PDB file of C-alpha atoms in Angstrom:
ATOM      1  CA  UNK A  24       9.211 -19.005   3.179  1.00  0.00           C
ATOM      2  CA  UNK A  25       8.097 -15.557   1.881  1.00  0.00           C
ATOM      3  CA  UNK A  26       7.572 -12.223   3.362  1.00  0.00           C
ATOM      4  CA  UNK A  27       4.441 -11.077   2.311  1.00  0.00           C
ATOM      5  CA  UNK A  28       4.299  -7.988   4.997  1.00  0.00           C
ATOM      6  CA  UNK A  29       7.495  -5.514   6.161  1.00  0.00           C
ATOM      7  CA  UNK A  30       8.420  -7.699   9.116  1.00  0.00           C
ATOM      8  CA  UNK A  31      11.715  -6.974   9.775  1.00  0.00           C
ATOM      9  CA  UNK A  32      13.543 -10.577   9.794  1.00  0.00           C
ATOM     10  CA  UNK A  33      17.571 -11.017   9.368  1.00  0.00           C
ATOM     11  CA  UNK A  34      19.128 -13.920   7.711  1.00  0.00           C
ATOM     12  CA  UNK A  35      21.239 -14.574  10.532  1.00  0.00           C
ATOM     13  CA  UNK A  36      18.523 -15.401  13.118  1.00  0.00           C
ATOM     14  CA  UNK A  37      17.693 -19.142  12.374  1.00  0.00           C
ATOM     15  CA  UNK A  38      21.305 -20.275  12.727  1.00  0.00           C
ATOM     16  CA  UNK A  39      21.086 -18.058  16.137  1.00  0.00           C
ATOM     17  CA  UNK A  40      18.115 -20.085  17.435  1.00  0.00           C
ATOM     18  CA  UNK A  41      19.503 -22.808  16.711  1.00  0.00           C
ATOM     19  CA  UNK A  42      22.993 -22.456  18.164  1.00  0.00           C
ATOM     20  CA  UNK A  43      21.123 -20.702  21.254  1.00  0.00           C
ATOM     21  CA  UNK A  44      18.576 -24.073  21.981  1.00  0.00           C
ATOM     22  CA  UNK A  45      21.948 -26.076  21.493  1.00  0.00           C
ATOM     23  CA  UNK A  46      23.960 -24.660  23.958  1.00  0.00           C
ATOM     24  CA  UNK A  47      26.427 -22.842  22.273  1.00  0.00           C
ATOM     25  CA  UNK A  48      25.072 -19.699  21.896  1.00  0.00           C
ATOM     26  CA  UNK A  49      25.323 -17.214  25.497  1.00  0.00           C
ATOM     27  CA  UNK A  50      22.472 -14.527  25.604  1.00  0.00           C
ATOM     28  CA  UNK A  51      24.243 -11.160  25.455  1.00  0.00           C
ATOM     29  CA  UNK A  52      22.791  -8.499  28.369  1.00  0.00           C
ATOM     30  CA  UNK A  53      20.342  -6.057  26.910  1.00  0.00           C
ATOM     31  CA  UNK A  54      21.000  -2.595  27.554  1.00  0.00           C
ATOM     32  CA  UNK A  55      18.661  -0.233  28.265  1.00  0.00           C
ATOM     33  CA  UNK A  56      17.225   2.380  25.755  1.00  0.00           C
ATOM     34  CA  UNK A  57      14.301   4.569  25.351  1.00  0.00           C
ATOM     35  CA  UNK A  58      12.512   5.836  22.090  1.00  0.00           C
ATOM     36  CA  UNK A  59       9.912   8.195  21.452  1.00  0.00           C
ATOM     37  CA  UNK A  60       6.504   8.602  19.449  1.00  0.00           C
ATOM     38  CA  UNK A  61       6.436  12.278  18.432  1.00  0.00           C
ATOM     39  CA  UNK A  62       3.227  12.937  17.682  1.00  0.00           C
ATOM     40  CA  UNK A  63       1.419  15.726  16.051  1.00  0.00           C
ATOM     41  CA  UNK A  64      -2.330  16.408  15.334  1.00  0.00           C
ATOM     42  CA  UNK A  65      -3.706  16.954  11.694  1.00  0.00           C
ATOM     43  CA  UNK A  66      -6.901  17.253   9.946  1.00  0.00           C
ATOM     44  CA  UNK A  67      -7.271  13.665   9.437  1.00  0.00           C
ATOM     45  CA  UNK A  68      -5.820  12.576  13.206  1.00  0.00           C
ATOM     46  CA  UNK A  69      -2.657  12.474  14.899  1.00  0.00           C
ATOM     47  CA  UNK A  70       0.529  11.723  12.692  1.00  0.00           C
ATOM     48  CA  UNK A  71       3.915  10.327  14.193  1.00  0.00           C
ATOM     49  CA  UNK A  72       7.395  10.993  13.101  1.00  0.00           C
ATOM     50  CA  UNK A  73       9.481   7.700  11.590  1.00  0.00           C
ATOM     51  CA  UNK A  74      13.271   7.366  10.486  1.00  0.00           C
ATOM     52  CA  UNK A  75      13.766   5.227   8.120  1.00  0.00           C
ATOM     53  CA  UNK A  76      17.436   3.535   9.060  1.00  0.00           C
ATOM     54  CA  UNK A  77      20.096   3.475   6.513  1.00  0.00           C
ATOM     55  CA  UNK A  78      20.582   0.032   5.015  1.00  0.00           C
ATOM     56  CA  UNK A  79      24.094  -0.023   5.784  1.00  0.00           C
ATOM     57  CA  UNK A  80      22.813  -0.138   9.078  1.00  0.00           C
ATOM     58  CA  UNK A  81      24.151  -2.994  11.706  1.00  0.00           C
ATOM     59  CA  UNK A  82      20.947  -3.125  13.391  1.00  0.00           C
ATOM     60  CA  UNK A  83      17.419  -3.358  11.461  1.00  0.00           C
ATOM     61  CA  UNK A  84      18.685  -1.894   8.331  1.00  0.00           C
ATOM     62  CA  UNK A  85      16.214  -0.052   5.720  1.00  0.00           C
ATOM     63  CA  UNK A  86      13.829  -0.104   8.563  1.00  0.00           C
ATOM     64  CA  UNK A  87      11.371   2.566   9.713  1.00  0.00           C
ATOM     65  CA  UNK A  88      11.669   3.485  13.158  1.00  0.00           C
ATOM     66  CA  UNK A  89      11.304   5.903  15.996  1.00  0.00           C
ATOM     67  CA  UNK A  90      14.182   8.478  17.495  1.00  0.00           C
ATOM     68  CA  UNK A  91      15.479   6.724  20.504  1.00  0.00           C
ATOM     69  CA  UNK A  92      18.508   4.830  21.221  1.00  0.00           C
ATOM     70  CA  UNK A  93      20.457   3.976  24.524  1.00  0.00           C
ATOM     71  CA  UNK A  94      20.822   5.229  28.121  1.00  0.00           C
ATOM     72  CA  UNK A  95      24.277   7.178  28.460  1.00  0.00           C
ATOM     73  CA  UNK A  96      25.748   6.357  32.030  1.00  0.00           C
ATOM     74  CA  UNK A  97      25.971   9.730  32.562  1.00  0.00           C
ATOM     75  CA  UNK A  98      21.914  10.035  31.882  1.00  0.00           C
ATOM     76  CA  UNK A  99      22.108   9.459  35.989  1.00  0.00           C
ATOM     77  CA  UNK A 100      23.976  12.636  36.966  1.00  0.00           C
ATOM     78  CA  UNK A 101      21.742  15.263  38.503  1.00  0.00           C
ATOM     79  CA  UNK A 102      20.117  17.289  35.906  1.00  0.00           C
ATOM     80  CA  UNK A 103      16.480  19.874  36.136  1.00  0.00           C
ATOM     81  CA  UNK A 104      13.518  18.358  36.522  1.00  0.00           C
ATOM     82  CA  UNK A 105      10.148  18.827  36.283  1.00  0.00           C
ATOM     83  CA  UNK A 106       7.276  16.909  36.214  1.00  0.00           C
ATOM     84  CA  UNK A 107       6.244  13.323  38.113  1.00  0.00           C
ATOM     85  CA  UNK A 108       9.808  12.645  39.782  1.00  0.00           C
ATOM     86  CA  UNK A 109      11.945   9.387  39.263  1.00  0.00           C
ATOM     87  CA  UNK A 110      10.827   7.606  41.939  1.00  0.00           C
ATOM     88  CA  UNK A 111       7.311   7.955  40.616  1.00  0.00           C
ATOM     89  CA  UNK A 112       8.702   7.377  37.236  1.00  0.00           C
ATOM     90  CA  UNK A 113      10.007   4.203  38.877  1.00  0.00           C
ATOM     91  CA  UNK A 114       7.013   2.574  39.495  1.00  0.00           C
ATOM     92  CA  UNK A 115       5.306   3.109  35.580  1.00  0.00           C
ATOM     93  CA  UNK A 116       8.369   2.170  34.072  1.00  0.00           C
ATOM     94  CA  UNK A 117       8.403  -1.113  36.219  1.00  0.00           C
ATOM     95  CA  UNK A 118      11.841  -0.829  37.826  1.00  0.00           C
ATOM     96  CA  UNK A 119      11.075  -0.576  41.508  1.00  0.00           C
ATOM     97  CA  UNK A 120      13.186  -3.778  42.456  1.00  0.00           C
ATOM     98  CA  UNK A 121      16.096  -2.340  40.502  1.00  0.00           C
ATOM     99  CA  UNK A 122      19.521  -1.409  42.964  1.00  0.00           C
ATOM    100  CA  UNK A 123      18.495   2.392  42.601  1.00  0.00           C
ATOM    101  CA  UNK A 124      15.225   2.683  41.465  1.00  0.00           C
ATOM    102  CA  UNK A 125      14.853   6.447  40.878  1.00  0.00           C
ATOM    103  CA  UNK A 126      18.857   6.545  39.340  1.00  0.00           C
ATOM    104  CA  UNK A 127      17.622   4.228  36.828  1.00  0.00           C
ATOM    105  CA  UNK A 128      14.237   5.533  35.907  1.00  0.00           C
ATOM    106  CA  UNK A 129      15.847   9.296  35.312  1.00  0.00           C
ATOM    107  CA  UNK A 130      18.159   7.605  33.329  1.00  0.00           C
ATOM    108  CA  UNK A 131      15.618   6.334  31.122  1.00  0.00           C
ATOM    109  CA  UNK A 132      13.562   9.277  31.128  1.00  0.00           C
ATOM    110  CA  UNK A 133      16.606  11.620  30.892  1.00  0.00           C
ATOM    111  CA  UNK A 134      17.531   9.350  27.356  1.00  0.00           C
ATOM    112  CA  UNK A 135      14.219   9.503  26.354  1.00  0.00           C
ATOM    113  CA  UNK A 136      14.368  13.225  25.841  1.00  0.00           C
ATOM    114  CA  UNK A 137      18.043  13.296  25.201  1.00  0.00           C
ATOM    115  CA  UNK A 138      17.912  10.857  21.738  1.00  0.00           C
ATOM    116  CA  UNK A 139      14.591  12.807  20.564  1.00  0.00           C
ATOM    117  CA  UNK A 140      17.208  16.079  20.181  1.00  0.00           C
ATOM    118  CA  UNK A 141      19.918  14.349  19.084  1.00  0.00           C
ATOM    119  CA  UNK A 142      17.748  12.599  16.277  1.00  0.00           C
ATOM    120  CA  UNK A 143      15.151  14.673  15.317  1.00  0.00           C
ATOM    121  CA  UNK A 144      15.832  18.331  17.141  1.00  0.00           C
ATOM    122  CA  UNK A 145      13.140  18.338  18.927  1.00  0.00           C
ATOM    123  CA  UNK A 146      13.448  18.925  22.657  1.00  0.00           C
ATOM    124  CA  UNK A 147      11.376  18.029  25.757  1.00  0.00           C
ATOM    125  CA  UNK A 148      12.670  20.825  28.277  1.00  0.00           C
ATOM    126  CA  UNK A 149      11.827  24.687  29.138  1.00  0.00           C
ATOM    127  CA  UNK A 150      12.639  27.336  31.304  1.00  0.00           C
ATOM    128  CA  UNK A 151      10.566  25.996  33.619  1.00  0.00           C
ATOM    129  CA  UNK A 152       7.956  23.851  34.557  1.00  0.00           C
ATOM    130  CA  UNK A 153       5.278  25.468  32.591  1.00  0.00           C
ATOM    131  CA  UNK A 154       7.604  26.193  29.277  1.00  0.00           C
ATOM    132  CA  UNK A 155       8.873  24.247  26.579  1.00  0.00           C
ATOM    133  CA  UNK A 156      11.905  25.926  24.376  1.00  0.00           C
ATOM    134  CA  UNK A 157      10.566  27.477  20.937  1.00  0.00           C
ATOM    135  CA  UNK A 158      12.874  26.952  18.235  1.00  0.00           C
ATOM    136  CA  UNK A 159      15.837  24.604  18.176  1.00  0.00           C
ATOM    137  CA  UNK A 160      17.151  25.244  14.429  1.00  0.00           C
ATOM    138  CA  UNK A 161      19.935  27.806  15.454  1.00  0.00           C
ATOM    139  CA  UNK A 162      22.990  26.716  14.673  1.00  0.00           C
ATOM    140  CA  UNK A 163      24.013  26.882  18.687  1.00  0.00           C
ATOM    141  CA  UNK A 164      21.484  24.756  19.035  1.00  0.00           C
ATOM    142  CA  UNK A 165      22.878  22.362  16.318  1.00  0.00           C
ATOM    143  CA  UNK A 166      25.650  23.051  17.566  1.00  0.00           C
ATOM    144  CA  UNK A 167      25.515  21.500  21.272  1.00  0.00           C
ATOM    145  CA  UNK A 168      23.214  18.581  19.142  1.00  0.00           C
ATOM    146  CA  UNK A 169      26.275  17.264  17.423  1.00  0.00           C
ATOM    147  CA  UNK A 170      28.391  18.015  20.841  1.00  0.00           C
ATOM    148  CA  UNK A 171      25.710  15.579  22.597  1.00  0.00           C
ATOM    149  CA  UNK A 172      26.054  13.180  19.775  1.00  0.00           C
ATOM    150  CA  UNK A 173      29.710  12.865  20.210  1.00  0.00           C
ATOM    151  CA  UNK A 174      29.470  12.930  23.837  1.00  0.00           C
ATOM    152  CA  UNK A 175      31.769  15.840  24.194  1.00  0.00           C
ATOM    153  CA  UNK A 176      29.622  16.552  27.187  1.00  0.00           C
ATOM    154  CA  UNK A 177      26.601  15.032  29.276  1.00  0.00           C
ATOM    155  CA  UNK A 178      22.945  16.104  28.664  1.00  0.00           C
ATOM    156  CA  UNK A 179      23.110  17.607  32.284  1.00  0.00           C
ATOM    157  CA  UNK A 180      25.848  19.643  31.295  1.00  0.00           C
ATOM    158  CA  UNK A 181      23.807  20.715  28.211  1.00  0.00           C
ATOM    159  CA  UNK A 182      20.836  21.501  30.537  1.00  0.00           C
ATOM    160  CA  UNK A 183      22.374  23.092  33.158  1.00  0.00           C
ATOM    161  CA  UNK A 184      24.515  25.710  30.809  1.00  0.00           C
ATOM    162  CA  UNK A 185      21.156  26.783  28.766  1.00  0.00           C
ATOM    163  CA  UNK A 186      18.925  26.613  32.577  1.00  0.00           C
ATOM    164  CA  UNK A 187      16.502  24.350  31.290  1.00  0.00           C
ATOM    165  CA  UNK A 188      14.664  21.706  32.786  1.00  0.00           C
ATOM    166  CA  UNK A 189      13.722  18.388  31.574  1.00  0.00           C
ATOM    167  CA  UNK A 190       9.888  18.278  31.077  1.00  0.00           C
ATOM    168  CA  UNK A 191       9.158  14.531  32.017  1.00  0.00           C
ATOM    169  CA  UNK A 192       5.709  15.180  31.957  1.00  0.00           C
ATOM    170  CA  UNK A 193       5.583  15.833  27.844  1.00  0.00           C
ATOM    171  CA  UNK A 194       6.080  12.234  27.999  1.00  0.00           C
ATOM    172  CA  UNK A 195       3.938   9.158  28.268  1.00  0.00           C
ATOM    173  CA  UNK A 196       4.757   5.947  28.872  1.00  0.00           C
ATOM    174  CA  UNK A 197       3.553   3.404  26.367  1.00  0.00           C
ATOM    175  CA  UNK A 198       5.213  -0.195  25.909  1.00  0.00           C
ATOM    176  CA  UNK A 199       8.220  -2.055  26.590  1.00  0.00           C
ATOM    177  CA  UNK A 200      10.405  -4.403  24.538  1.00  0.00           C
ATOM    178  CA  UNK A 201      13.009  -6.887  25.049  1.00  0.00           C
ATOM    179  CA  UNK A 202      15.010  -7.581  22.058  1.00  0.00           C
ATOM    180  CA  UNK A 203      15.412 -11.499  21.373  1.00  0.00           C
ATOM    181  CA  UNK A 204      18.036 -13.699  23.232  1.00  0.00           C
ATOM    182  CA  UNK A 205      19.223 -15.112  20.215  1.00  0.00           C
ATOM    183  CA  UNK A 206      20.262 -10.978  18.750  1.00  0.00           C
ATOM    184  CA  UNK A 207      23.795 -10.256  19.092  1.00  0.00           C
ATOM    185  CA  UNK A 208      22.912  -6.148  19.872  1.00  0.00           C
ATOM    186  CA  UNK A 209      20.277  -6.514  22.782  1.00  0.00           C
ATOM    187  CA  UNK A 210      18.207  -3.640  23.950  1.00  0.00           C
ATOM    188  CA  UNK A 211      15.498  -3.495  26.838  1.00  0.00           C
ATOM    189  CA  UNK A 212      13.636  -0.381  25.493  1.00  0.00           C
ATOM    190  CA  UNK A 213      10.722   1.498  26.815  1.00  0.00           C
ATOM    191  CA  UNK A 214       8.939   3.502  24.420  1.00  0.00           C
ATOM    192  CA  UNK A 215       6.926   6.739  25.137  1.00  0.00           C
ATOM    193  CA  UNK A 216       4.333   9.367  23.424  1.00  0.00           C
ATOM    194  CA  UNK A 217       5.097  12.628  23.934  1.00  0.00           C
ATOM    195  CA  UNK A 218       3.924  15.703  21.513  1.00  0.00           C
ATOM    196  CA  UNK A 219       5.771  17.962  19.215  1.00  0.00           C
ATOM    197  CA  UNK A 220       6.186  21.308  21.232  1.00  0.00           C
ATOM    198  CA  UNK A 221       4.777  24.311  19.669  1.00  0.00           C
ATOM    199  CA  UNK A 222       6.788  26.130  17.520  1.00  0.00           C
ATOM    200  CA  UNK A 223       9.213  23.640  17.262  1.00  0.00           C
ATOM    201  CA  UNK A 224       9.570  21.077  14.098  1.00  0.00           C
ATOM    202  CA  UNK A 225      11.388  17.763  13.346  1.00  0.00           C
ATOM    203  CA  UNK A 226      14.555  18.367  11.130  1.00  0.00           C
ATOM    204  CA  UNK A 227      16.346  15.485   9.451  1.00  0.00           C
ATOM    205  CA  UNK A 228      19.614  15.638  11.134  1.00  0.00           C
ATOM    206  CA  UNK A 229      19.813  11.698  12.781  1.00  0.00           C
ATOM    207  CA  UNK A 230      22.980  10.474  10.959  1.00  0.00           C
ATOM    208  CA  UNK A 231      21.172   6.477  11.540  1.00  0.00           C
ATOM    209  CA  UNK A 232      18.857   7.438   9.208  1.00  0.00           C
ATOM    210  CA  UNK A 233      18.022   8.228   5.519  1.00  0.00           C
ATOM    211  CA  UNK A 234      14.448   9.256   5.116  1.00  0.00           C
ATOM    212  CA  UNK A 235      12.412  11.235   7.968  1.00  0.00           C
ATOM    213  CA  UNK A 236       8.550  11.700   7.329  1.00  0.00           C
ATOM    214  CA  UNK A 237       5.141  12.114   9.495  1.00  0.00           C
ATOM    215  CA  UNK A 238       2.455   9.385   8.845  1.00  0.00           C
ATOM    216  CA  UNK A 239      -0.918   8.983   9.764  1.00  0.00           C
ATOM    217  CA  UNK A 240      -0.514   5.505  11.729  1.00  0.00           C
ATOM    218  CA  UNK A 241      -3.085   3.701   9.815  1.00  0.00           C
ATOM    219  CA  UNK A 242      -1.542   4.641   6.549  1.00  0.00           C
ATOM    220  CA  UNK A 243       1.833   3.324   7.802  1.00  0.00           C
ATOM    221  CA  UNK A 244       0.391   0.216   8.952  1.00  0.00           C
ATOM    222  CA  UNK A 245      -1.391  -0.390   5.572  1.00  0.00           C
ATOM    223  CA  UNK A 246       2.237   0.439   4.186  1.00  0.00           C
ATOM    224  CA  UNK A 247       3.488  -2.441   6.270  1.00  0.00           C
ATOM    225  CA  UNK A 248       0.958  -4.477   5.774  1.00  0.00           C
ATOM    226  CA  UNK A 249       1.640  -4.575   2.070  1.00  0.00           C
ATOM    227  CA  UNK A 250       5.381  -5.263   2.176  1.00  0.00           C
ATOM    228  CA  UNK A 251       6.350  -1.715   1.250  1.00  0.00           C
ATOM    229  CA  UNK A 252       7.064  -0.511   4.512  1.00  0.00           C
ATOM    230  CA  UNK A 253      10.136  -2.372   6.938  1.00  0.00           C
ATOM    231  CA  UNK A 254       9.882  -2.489  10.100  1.00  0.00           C
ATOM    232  CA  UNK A 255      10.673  -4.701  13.717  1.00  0.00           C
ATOM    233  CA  UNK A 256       7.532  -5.772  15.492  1.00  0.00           C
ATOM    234  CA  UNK A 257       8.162  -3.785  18.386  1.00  0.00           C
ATOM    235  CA  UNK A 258       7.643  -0.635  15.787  1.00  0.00           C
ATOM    236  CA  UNK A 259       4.793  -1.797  14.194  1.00  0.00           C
ATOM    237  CA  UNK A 260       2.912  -2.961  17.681  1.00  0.00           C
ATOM    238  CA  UNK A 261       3.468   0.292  19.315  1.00  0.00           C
ATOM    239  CA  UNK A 262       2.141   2.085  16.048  1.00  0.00           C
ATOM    240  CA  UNK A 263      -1.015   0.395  15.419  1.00  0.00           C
ATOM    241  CA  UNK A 264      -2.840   1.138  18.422  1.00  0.00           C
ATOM    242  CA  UNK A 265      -2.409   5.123  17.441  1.00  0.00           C
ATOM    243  CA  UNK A 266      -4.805   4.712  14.723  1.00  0.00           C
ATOM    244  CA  UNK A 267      -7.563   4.765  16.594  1.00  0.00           C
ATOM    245  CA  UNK A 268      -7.507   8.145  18.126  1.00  0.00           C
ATOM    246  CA  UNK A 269      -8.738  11.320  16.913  1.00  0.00           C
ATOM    247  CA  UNK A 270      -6.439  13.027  18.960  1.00  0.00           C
ATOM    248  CA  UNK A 271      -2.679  13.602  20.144  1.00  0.00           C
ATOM    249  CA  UNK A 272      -4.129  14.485  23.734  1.00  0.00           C
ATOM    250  CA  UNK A 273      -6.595  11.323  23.603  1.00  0.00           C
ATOM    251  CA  UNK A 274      -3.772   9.203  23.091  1.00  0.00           C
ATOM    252  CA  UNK A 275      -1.496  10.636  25.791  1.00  0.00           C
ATOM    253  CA  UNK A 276      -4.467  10.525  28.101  1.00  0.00           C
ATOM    254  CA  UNK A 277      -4.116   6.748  27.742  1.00  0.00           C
ATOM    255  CA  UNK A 278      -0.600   5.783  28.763  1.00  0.00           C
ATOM    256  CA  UNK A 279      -1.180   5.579  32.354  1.00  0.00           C
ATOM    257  CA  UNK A 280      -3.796   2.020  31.335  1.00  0.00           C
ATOM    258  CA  UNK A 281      -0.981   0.898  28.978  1.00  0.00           C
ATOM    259  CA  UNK A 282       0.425  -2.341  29.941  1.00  0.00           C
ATOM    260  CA  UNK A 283       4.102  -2.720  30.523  1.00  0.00           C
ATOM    261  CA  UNK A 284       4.867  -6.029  30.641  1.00  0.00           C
ATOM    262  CA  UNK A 285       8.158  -6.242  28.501  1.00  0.00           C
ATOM    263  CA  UNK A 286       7.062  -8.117  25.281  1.00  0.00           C
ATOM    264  CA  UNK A 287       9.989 -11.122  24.609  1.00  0.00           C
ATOM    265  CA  UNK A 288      10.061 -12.866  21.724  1.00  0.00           C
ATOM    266  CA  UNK A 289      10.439 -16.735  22.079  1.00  0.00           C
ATOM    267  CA  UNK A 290      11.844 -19.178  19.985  1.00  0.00           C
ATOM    268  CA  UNK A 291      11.277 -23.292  20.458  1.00  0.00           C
ATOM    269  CA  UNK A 292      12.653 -26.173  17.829  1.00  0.00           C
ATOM    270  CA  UNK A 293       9.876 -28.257  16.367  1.00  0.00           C
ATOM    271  CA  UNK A 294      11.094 -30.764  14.687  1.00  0.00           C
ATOM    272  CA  UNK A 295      13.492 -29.611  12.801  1.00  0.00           C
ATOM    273  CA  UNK A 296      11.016 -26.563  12.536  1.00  0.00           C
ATOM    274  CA  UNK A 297      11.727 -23.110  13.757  1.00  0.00           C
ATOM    275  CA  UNK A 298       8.772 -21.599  15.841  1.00  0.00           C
ATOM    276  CA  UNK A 299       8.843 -17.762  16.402  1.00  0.00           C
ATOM    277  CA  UNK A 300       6.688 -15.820  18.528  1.00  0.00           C
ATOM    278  CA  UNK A 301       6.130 -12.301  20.448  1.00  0.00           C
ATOM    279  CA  UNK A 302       3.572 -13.669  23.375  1.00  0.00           C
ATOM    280  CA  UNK A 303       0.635 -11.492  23.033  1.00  0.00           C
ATOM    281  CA  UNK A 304       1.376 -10.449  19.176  1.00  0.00           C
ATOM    282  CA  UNK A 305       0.574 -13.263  17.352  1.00  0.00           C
ATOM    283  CA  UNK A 306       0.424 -11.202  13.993  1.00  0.00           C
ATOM    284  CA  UNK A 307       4.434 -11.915  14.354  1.00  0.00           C
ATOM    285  CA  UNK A 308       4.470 -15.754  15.039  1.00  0.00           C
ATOM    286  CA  UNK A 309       6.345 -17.332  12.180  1.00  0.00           C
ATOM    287  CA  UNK A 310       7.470 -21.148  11.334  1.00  0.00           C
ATOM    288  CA  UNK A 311      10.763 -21.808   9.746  1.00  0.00           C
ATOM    289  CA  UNK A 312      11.522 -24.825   7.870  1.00  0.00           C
ATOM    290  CA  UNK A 313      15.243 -26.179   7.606  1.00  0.00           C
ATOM    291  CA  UNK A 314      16.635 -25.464   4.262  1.00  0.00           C
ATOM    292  CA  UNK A 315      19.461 -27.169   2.769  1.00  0.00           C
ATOM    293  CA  UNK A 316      20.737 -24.509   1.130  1.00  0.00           C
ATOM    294  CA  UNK A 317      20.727 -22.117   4.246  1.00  0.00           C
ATOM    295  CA  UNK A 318      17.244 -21.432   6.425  1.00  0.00           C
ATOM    296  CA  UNK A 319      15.554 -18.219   4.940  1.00  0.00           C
ATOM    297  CA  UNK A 320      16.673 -16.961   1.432  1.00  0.00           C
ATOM    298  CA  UNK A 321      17.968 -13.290   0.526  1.00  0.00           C
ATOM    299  CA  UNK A 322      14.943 -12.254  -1.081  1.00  0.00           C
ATOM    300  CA  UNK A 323      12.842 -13.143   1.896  1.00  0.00           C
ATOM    301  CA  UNK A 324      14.520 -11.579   4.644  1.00  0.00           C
ATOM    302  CA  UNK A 325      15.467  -7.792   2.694  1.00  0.00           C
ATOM    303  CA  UNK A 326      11.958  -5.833   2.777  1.00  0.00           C
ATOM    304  CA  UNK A 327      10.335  -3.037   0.884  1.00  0.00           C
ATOM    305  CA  UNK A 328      12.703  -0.016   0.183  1.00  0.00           C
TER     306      UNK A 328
END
């Protein structure tokens, strides 16, 4: 089998399916995350900000991806807010027969904004309602960025001692994602637009990742498409639809239509045939032949640099 686009595919994954249709493989729990498509406009449309993971990476590797990671318990405590409130956040996200609703959709919401400072300095809160902070490159600012990274305190904390208040309406909700049963690191991860404030910029601070850069969306699809750009379906699904606006606030005006449905990937034995789909992505479905000398080899499975 050969890769002849930047799907993201690990070497480990047909012995998973495997084990998991046998039996002897247990599903581990996703946990929840949240990422975010910065977006800015430009001359030629609106460009989005990837990270490009280190390749010593456990998880996906050399591939380009999105600030975001996952919800912090402590993303529940009582923090500023402004914007549509988490009850209301409850119902777009999709969680309304969840224990606590509204805890769990500020949680989201609250990581949302919370990973997009930690990884790329950018930050979704003001003031007030009305305001969005400025500048974040002081080095207080970096300084209570690394503080959040090592959890030394809670992003309410951080909020509350600068009297800011999240701005959950910078952010648009766009697609969900279930990572496969068969992964052993399992994330159910919404994924949201939201603009680059004015006057602030993305700084290449996320210690996950090598290379930072903004790219018009068709241009990082084409690199995709030709095997020089990595990246995991979910990334490259949520990315292609962007191409076809002229505009950040065109896209944004859209997320409320969006559909989401979490997207799971499912895996079935045929034969002695792998077959690998992403219902309603069929761009992804793949077929993997046993091999006697192990099921994909190395040169498949690595991607473009």
């Amino acid at each position: 089998m050969t890769t002849t686009n930047g799907q993201w595919f690990p070497s480990t994954w047909p012995d998973r399916i495997r084990a998991l249709a046998g039996g002897a493989l247990t599903p581990v729990p996703p946990r929840r995350a949240a990422t975010v498509l910065l977006l800015r406009d430009s001359a030629a449309g609106p460009q989005v900000h990837m990270l490009r993971r280190r390749a010593s990476m456990a998880f996906a590797g050399g591939a380009y991806a999105y600030p975001g990671g996952g919800v912090d318990p402590r993303d529940e405590r009582p923090v500023g807010w402004a914007g549509p409130p988490p009850r209301v956040w409850a119902e777009r996200l999709g969680l309304t027969s969840d224990g606590d609703p509204g805890a769990t959709a500020q949680a989201v919401v609250c990581a949302a904004v919370r990973e997009t400072f930690e990884e790329s300095g950018v930050l979704l809160a003001g003031p007030d309602a009305d305001s969005v902070v400025a500048d974040t490159t002081g080095e207080d600012w970096e300084a209570d960025r690394r503080a959040l990274v090592s959890r030394e305190f809670s992003f309410a904390d951080f909020l509350a001692r600068r009297e800011l208040v999240l701005r959950s309406d910078l952010l648009g909700p766009w697609a969900r994602w279930i990572t496969p049963e068969f992964e052993e690191r399992r994330y159910d991860t919404w994924f949201f637009l939201a603009a680059l404030p004015e006057g602030q910029r993305t700084r290449d601070v996320s210690g996950e990742a090598d290379r930072t850069a903004w790219l018009l969306p068709r241009e990082a699809a084409s690199g995709y498409d030709q095997g020089e750009l990595l990246m995991m379906p979910p990334t490259i699904a949520t990315l292609r639809p962007l191409a076809r606006y002229g505009s950040v606030a065109a896209a944004h005006a859209d997320c409320g239509a969006r559909d989401l449905e979490p997207v799971l990937a499912r895996a079935q034995l045929d034969g002695e045939e792998i077959v690998l789909s992403w219902p309603g992505h069929d761009e992804f479905t793949r077929r993997i032949p046993r091999r006697s000398s192990g099921d994909v080899a190395a040169d498949d499975t690595r991607g473009a640099e």
